[in-house]
Coordinates of C-alpha atoms and ligand atoms in Angstrom, one line a residue:
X1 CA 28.7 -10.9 3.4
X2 CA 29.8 -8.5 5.9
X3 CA 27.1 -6.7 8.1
X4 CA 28.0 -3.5 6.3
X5 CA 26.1 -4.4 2.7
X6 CA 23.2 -4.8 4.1
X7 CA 23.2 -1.1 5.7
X8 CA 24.7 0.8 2.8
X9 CA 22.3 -0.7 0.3
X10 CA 19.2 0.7 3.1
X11 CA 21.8 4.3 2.8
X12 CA 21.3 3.8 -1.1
X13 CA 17.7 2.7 -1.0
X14 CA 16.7 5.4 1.3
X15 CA 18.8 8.1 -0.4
X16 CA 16.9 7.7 -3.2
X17 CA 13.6 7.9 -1.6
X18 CA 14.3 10.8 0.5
X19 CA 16.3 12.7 -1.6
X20 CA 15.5 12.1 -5.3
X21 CA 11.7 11.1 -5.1
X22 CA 12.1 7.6 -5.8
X23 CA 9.3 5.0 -4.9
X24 CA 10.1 2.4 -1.9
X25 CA 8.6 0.0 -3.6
X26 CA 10.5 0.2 -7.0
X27 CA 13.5 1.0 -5.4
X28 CA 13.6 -2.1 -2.3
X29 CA 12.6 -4.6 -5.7
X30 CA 16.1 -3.4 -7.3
X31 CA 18.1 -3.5 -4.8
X32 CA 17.5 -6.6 -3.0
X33 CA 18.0 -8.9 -5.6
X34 CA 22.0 -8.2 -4.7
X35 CA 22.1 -9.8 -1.4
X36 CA 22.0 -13.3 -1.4
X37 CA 20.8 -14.0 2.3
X38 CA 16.9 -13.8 2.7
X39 CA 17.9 -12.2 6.3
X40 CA 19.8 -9.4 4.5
X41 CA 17.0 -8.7 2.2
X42 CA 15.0 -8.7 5.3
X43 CA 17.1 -6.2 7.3
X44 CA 17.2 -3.5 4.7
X45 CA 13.2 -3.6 4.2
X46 CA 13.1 -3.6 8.1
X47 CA 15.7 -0.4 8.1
X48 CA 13.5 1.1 5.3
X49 CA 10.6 1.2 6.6
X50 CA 11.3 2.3 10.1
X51 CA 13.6 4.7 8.9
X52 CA 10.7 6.3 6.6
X53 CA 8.3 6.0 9.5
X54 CA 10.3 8.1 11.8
X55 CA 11.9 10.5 8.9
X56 CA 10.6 13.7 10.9
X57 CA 12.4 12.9 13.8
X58 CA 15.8 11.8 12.4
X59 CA 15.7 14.7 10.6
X60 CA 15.3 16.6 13.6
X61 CA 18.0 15.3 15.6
X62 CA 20.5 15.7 12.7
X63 CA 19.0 19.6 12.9
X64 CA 20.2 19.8 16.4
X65 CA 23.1 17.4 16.8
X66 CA 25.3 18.8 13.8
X67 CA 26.6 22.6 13.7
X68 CA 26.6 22.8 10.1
X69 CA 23.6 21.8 8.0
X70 CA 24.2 18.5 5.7
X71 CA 24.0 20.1 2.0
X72 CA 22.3 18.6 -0.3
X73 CA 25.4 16.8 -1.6
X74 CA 25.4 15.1 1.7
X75 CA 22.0 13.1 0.8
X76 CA 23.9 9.8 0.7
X77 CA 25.0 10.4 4.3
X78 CA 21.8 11.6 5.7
X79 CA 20.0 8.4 4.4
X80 CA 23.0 6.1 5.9
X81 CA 22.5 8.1 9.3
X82 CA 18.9 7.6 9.0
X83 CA 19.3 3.9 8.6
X84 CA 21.7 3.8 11.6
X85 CA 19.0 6.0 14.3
X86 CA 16.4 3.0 12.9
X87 CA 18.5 0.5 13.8
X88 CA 18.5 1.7 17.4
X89 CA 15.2 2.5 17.7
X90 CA 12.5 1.2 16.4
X91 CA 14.6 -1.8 15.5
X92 CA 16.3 -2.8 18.5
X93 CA 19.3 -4.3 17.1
X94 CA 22.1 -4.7 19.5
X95 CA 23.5 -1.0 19.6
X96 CA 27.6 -2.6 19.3
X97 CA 27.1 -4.7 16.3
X98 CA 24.9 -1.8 14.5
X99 CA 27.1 0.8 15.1
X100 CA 30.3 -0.7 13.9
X101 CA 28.6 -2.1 10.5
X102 CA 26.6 1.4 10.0
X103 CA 30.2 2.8 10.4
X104 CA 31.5 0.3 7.9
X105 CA 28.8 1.0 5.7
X106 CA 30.0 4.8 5.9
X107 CA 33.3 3.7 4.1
X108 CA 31.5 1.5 1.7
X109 CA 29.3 4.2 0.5
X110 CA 32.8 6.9 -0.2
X111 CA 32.3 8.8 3.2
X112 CA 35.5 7.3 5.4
X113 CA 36.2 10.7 6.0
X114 CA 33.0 10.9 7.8
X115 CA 33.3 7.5 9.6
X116 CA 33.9 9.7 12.9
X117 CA 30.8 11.7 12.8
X118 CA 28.9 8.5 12.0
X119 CA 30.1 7.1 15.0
X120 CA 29.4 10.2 17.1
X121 CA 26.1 10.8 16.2
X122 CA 24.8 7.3 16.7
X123 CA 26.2 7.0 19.9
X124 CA 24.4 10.0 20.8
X125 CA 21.1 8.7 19.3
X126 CA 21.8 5.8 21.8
X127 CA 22.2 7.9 24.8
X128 CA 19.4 10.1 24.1
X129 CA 17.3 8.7 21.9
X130 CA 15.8 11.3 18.9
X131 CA 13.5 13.8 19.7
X132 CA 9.9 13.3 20.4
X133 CA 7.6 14.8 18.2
X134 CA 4.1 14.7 17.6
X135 CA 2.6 11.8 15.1
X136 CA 1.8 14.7 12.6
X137 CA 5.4 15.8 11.7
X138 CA 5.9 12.9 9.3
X139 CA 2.6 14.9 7.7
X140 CA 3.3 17.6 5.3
X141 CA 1.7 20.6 6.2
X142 CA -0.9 20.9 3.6
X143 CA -2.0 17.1 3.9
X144 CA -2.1 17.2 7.2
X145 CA -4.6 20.1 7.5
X146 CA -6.9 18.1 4.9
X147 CA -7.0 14.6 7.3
X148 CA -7.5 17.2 10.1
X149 CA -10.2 19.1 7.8
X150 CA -12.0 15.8 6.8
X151 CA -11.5 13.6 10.2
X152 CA -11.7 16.2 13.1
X153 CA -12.4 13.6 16.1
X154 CA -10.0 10.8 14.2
X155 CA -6.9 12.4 12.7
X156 CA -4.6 12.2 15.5
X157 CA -5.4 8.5 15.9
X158 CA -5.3 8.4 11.8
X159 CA -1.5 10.0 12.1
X160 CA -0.7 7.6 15.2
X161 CA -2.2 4.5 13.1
X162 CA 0.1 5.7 10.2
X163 CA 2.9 5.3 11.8
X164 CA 3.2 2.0 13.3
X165 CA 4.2 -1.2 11.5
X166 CA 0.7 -2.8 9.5
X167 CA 0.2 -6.7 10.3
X168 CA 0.1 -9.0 7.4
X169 CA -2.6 -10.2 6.0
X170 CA -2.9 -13.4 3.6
X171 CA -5.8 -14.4 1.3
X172 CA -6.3 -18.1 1.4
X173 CA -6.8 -19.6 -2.4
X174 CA -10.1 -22.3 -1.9
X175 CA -9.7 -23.2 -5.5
X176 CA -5.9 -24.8 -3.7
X177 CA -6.7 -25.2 0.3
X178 CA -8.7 -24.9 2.6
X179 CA -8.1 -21.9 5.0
X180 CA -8.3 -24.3 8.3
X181 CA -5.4 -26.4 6.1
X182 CA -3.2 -23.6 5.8
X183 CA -3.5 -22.2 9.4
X184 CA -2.3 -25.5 10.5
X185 CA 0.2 -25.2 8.0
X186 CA 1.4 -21.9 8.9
X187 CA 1.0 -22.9 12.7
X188 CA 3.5 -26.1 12.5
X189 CA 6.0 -23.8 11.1
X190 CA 6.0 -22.0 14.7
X191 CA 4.1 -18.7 12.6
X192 CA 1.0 -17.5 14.7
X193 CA -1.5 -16.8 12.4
X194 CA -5.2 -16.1 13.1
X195 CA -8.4 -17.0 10.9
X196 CA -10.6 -13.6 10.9
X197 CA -14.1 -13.8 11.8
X198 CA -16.4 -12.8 9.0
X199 CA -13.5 -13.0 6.3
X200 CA -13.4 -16.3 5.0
X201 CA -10.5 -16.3 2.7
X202 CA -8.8 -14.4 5.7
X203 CA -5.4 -15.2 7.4
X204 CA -3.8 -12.6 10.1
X205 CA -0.2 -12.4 11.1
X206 CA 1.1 -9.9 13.5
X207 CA 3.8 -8.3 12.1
X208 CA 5.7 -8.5 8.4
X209 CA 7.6 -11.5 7.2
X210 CA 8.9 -13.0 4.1
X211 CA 6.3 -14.1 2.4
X212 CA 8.2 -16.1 -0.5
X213 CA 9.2 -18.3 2.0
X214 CA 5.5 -19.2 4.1
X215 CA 4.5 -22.6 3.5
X216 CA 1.7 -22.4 0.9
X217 CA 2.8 -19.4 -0.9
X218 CA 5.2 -20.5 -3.5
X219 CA 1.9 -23.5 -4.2
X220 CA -0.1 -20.2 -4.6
X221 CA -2.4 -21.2 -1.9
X222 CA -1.1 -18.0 0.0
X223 CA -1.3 -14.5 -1.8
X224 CA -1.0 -10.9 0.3
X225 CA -3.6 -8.9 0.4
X226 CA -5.1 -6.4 3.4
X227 CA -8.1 -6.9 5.1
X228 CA -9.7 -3.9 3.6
X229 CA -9.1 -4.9 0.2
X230 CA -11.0 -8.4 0.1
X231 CA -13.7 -6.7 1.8
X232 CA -14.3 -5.8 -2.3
X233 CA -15.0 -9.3 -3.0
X234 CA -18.2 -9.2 -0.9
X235 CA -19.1 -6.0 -1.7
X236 CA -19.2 -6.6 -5.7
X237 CA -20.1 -10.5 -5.3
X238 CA -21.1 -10.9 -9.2
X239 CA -23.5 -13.8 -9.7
X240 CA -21.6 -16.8 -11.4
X241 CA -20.3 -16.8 -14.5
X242 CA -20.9 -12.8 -15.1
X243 CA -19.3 -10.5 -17.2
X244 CA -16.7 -8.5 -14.9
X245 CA -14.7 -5.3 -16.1
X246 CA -11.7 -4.5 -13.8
X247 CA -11.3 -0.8 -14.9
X248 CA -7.8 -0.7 -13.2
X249 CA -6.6 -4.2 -12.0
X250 CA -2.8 -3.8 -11.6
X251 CA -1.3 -5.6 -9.4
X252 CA -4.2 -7.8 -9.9
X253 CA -5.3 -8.9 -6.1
X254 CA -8.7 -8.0 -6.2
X255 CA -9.3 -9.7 -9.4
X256 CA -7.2 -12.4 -8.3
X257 CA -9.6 -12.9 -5.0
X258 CA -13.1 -12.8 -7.4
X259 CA -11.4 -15.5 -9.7
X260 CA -10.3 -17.5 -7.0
X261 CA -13.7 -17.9 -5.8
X262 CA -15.1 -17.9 -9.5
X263 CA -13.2 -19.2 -12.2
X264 CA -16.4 -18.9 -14.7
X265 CA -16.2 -15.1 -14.0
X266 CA -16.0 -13.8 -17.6
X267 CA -13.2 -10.9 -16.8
X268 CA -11.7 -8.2 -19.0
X269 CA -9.2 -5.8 -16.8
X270 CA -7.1 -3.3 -17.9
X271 CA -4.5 -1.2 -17.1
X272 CA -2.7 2.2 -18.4
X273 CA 0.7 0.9 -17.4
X274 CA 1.7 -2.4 -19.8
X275 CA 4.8 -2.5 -17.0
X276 CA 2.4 -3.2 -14.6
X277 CA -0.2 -5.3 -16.2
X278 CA 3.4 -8.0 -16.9
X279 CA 3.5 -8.1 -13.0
X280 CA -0.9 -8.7 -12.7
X281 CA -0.5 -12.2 -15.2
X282 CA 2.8 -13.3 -13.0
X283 CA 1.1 -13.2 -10.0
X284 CA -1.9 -14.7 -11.5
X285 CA 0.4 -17.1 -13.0
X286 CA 1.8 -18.2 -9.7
X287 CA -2.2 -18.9 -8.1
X288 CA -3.5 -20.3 -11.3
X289 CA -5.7 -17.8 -12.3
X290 CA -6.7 -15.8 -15.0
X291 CA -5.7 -17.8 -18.1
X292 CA -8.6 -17.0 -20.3
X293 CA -9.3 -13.3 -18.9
X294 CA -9.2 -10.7 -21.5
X295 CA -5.9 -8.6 -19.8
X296 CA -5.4 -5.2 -22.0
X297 CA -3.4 -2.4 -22.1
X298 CA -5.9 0.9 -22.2
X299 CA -6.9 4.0 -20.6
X300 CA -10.9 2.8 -19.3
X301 CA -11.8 6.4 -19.9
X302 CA -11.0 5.8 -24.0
X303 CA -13.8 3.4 -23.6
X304 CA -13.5 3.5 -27.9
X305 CA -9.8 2.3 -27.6
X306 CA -10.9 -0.9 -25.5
X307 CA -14.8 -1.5 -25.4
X308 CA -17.1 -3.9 -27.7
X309 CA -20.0 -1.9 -27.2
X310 CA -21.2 -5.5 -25.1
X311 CA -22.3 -4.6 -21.6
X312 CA -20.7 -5.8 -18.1
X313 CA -22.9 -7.5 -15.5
X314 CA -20.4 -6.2 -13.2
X315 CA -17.6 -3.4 -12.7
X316 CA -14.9 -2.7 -10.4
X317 CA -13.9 0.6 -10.0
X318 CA -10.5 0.4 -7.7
X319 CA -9.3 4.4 -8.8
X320 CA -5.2 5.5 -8.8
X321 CA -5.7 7.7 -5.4
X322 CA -3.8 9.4 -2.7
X323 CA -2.9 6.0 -1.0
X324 CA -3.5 8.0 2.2
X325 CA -4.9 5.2 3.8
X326 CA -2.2 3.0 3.3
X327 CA 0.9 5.5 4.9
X328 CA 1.7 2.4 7.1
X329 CA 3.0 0.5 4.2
X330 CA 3.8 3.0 2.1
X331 CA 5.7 5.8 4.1
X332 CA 6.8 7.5 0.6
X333 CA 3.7 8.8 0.2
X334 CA 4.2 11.5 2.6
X335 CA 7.3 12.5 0.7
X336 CA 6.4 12.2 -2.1
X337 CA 2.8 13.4 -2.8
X338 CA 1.9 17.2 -3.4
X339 CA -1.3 19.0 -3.1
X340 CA -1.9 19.3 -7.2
X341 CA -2.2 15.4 -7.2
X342 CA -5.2 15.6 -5.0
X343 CA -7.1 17.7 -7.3
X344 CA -5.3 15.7 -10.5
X345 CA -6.6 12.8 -9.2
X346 CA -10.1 13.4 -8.3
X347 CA -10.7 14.7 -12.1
X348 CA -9.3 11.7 -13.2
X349 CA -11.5 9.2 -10.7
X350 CA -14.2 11.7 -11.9
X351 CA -13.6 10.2 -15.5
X352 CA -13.5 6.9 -14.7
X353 CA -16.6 6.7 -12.9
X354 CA -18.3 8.3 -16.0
X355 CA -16.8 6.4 -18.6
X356 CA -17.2 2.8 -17.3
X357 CA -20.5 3.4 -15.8
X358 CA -21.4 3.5 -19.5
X359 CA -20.5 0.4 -20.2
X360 CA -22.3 -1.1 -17.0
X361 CA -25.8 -3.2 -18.0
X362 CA -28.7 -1.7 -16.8
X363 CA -29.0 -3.7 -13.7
X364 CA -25.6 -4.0 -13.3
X365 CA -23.7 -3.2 -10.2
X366 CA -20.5 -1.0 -9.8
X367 CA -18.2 -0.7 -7.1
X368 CA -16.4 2.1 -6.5
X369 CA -13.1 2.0 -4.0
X370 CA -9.8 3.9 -3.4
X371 CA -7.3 3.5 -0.3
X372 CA -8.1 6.9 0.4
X373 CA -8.5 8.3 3.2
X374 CA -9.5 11.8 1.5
X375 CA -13.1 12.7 1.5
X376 CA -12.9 14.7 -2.0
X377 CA -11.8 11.3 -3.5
X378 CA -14.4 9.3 -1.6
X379 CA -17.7 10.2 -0.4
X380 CA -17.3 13.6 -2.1
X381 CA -16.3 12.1 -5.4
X382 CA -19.4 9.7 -4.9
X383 CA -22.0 12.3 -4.1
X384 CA -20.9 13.9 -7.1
X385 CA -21.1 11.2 -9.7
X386 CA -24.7 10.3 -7.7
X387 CA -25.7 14.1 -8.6
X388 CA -25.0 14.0 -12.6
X389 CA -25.8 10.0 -13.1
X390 CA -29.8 10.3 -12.2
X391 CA -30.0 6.3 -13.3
X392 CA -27.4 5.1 -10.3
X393 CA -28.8 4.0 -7.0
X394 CA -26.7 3.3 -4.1
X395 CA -26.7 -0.2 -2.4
X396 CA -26.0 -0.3 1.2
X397 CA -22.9 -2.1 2.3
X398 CA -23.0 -3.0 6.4
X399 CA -20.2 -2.2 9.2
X400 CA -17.7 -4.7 8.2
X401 CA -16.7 -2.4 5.1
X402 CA -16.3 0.4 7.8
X403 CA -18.3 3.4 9.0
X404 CA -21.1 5.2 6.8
X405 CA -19.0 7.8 4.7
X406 CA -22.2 9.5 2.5
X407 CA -23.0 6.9 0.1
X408 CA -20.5 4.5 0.8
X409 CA -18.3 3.0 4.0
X410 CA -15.1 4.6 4.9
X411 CA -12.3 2.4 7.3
X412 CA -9.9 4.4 8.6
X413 CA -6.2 3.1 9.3
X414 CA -5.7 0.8 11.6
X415 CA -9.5 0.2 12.2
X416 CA -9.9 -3.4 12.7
X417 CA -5.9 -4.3 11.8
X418 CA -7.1 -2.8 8.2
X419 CA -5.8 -0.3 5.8
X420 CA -7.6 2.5 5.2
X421 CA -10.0 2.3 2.6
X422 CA -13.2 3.6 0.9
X423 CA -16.3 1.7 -0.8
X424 CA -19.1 2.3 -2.8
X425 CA -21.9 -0.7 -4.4
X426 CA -23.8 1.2 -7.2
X427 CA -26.6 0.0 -8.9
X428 CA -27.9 0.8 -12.5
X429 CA -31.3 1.5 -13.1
X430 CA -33.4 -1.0 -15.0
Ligands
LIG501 C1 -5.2 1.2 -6.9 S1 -4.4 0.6 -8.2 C2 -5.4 -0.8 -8.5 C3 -5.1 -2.0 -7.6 C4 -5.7 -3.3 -8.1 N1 -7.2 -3.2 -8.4 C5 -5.5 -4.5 -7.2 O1 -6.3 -4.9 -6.5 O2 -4.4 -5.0 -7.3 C6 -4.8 1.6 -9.5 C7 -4.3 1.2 -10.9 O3 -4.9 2.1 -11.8 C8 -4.1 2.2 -12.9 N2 -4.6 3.3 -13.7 C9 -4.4 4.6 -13.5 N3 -5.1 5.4 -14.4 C10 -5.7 4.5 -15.2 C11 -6.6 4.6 -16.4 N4 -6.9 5.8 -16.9 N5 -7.0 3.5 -17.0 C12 -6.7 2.3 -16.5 N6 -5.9 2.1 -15.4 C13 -5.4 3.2 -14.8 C14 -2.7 2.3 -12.3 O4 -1.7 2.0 -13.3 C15 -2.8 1.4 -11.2 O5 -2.2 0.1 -11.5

């Protein structure tokens, strides 16, 4: 396959996600399965992401370099220029062999006629380089007065953090391997991994790879999963054998990580998207999990659509949010989200708190997390709930979760190699 697929299915990926509001995520998982090569498929996640990372700046430099303003029938070409400026820089493919396939890729996606000016303004990216702006710009203006608002000493570090390429971070399955086992593992196959101190199940890779293909995974030893986010297996640690509700588990990793070390946990999850919860019993599936957990379909606030009336030892609490803290993997979200979701989605985190408290034992313990980064869906969502629930009493949880955010622990991006991310460890009154 020519060097040119690979760069007009990034032009088609990205088009969509700049231009018609499309989700990376959804959009890279239907478009790769076309190229055969693992590298390909590798090439246009690489252009994808580094593209969306410096979208401002592209952007800007197509602002200054072309006369007349791309329309917005041009989309398909601004994503394919996009693509080519990544390629350049951050990527640092060699500029020759980029050029002429981005070019190639120009007739591939029904703009020969504008083959020329493909040409013209990547060789000019490669002289000059695009413009410099501040980390911010990628920001829309609205959010990026709230991370200011809430963060004053930290958001320009929380922008820069943003920005930059997240390391990869594997959860080691003990029920399969032992983590020392599949360090070696990884190790012998020339992959410099790093055991985490304090994080048990914890393997650290610098930089992303395909992980299909790591020795271990396909064995479900292996799963991905951020540092932040198995920080919730010690924060909700349920005694053995309890009854656990995972109020929204999809794609399942969380669960996945208290199972793995558990299989007598007694676990009902759910999920509002059935799509989704397909995906949460095929990766459990592939690490041998799950089998006998009660995996539903509902909305946890219509606790009478889903609930026995019998009590949970245990809840988890992982809210739909902002995903502000996790910009570095997900660099749609500063396209895509608008300042009416914020407030959408604190009323509905507000609900979910309420309703599956309710169904908590007295003595039971709820944790409460988001990969938030905002304060209103976090500490401030928290100190509400704590103000109209007189029978919840907050457990401490120590540094490792991050620093003391009100009544839980915030980590901001790139703190510790993590995502950003917010916890809470809520006790019910006897
Ligand atoms: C942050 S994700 C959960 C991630 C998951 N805990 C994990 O570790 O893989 C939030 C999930 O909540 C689900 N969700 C949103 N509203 C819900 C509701 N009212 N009831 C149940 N699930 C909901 C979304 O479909 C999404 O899958």
């Amino acid at each position: 396959m020519s060097g040119a697929a690979p760069r007009a299915i990034a032009a088609r990926v990205l088009d969509a996600v700049l231009n018609r509001g499309r989700s990376l995520k959804a959009e890279l998982a239907q478009a790769l399965p076309a190229l055969p090569d693992t590298r390909d498929r590798a090439l246009v996640e690489a252009i994808c992401f580094a593209a969306l990372r410096q979208h401002a700046r592209a952007d800007a430099a197509l602002a200054a370099w072309i006369p007349k303003p791309l329309g917005h029938r041009d989309g398909d070409l601004r994503a394919l220029l996009h693509a080519g400026f990544a390629q350049l820089d951050p990527l640092g493919l060699a500029p020759h062999a980029a050029l002429a396939a981005t070019v190639d890729a120009a007739r591939t996606i029904g703009r020969a006629h504008q083959a020329k000016l493909v040409n013209a303004l990547l060789r000019r990216a490669q002289r000059e380089g695009l413009p410099v702006l501040a980390a911010d710009a990628a920001w829309p203006a609205w959010l990026r007065e709230r991370v200011r608002g809430d963060w004053p000493d930290d958001a320009d570090a929380i922008f820069a953090a943003s920005a930059q390429p997240a390391p990869t971070w594997l959860r080691v399955n003990r029920q399969r391997g032992e983590r020392d086992t599949s360090l070696a593992r990884l190790r012998e196959a020339g992959i410099d991994a790093a055991a985490v101190d304090g994080m048990p199940d914890a393997l650290r890779i610098e930089g992303s790879l395909p992980v299909a293909t790591l020795p271990g995974f396909a064995e479900g030893v292996l799963s991905v999963q951020d540092g932040a986010a198995q920080r919730v297996a010690d924060a909700i640690s349920p005694a053995p054998g309890a009854r656990v509700l995972d109020a929204c588990v999809a794609p399942g990793g969380k669960s996945a990580h208290l199972m793995e070390r558990d299989p007598s946990l007694r676990l009902v999850a759910l999920d509002v998207d059935p799509a989704r919860l397909a995906k949460v019993r095929e990766g459990w599936a592939r690490i041998g999990v799950g089998a006998a957990a009660d995996l539903r379909a509902a909305d946890a606030c219509d606790t009478a659509s889903w609930w026995d009336g019998t009590p949970f030892d245990a809840v988890l609490l992982d809210a739909p949010c902002s995903a502000t803290g996790i910009v570095r993997r997900q660099p749609d979200v500063l396209l895509h989200r608008r300042a009416a979701d914020i407030t959408a989605l604190a009323a509905l985190q507000a609900r979910l708190l309420d309703a599956t408290w309710a169904t908590l034992r007295p003595g039971g313990v709820l944790v409460y997390a988001t990969c938030s980064i905002l304060r209103v869906e976090n500490d401030v969502q928290v100190e509400a709930f704590l103000a109209r629930t007189p029978d919840a009493i907050v457990e401490p949880l120590d540094d490792s979760c991050g620093r003391p955010a009100g009544a839980g622990r915030q980590r901001l991006p790139g703190e510790g190699g993590m995502d950003g991310f917010f916890l809470t460890r809520l006790r019910k009154a006897d």
